[in-house]
XYZ file of C-alpha atoms in Angstrom:
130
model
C 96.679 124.911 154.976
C 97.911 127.074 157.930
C 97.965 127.183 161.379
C 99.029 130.278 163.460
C 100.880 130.619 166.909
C 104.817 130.323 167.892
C 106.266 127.129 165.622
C 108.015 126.255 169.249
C 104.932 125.818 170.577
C 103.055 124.067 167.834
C 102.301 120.580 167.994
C 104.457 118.268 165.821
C 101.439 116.925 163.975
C 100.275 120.401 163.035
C 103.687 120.937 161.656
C 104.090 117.947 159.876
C 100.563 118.228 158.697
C 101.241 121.315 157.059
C 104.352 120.667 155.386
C 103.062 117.638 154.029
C 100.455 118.883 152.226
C 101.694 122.400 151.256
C 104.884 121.139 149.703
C 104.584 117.425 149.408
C 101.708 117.664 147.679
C 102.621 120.697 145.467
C 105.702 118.724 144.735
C 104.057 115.602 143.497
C 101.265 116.629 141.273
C 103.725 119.737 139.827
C 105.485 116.226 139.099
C 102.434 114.175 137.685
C 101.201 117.442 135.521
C 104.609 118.378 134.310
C 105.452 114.496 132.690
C 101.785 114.618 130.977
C 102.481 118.314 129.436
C 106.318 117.555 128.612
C 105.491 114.237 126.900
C 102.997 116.213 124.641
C 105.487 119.281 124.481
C 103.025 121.815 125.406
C 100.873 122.561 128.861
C 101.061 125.289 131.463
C 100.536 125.489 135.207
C 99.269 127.755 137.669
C 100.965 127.317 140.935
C 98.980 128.909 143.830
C 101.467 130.013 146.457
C 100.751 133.307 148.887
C 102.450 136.708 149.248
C 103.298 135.100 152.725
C 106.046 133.308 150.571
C 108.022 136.395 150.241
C 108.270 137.776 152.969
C 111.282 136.715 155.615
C 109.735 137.439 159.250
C 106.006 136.214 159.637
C 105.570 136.335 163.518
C 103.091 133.296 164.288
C 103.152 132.170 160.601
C 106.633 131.522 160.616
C 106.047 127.337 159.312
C 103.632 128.596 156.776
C 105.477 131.541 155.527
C 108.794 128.634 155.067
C 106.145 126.429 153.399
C 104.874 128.985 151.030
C 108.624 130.358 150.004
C 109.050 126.209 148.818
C 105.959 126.656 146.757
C 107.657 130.401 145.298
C 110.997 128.485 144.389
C 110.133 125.335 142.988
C 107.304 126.870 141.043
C 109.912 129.665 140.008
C 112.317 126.484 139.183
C 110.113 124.171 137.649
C 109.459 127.707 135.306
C 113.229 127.536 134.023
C 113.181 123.803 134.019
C 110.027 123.103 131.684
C 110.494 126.190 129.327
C 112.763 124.251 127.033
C 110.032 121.647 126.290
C 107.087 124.004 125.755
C 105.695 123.791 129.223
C 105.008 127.554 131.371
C 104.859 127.806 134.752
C 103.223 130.267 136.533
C 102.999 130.971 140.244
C 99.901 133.064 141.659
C 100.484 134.480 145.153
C 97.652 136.474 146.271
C 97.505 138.410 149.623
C 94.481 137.512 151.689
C 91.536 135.918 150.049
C 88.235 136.803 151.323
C 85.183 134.661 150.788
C 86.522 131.504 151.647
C 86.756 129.484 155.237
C 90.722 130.554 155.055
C 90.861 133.029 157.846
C 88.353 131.261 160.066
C 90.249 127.852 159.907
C 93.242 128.656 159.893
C 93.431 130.617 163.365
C 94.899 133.794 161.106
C 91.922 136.160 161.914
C 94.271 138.573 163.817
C 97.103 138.737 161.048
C 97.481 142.360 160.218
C 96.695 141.811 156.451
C 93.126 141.137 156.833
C 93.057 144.734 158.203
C 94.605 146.648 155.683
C 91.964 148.796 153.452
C 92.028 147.266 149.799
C 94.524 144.695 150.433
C 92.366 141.792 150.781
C 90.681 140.514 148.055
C 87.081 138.519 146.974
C 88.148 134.815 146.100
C 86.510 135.995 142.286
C 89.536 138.540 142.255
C 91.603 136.907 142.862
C 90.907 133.849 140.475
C 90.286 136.068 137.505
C 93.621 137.903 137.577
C 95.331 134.371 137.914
């Protein structure tokens, strides 16, 4: 989930709305999934994260950019931490995804990266090379 405009000026529910669910909830079923695949010593997981993760100055995206770098490193963690017991971790990060109500309801529609020529990509794309 995102929402786009200065973090100062964003309203605290907004904020809190997105953290919640783009790292609570990536924290807690990463959690759920990884017990049921380490009990059975086998499993993998695709992490869906963005490219917005890695980079360090997103102007109107700053909150989501910060929640998207948690989803990099504990999926990048978790990786390191689960190897030993037969469990891979993989973390997907695609740039934007067209196709999908993303753009519209998230308020991103002006983000330069929808603009640049072969940068976005079909939803299909995007799922097949994950």
């Amino acid at each position: 989930i995102a929402y786009e405009g200065l973090s100062a000026n964003m309203d605290t529910s907004l904020i809190e709305r997105m953290i919640m669910i783009n790292t609570m909830s990536f924290a807690k079923l990463s959690k759920l999934y990884g017990q049921d695949m380490i009990r059975r010593g086998r499993g993998r997981m695709l992490m869906v994260s963005s490219m917005a993760g890695l980079t360090s100055a997103s102007p109107n995206t700053a909150l989501y950019g910060a929640t998207k770098s948690f989803e990099r490193s504990l999926a990048f963690s978790m990786s390191k931490e689960f190897e030993p017991y037969g469990v891979g971790v993989t973390c997907l990060m695609p740039g934007p995804v067209t196709n999908t109500q993303f753009r519209a309801r998230s308020g991103t529609g002006r983000a330069l990266c929808w603009y640049l020529p072969f940068y976005p990509r079909p939803a299909e794309t995007v799922a097949h090379q994950g």
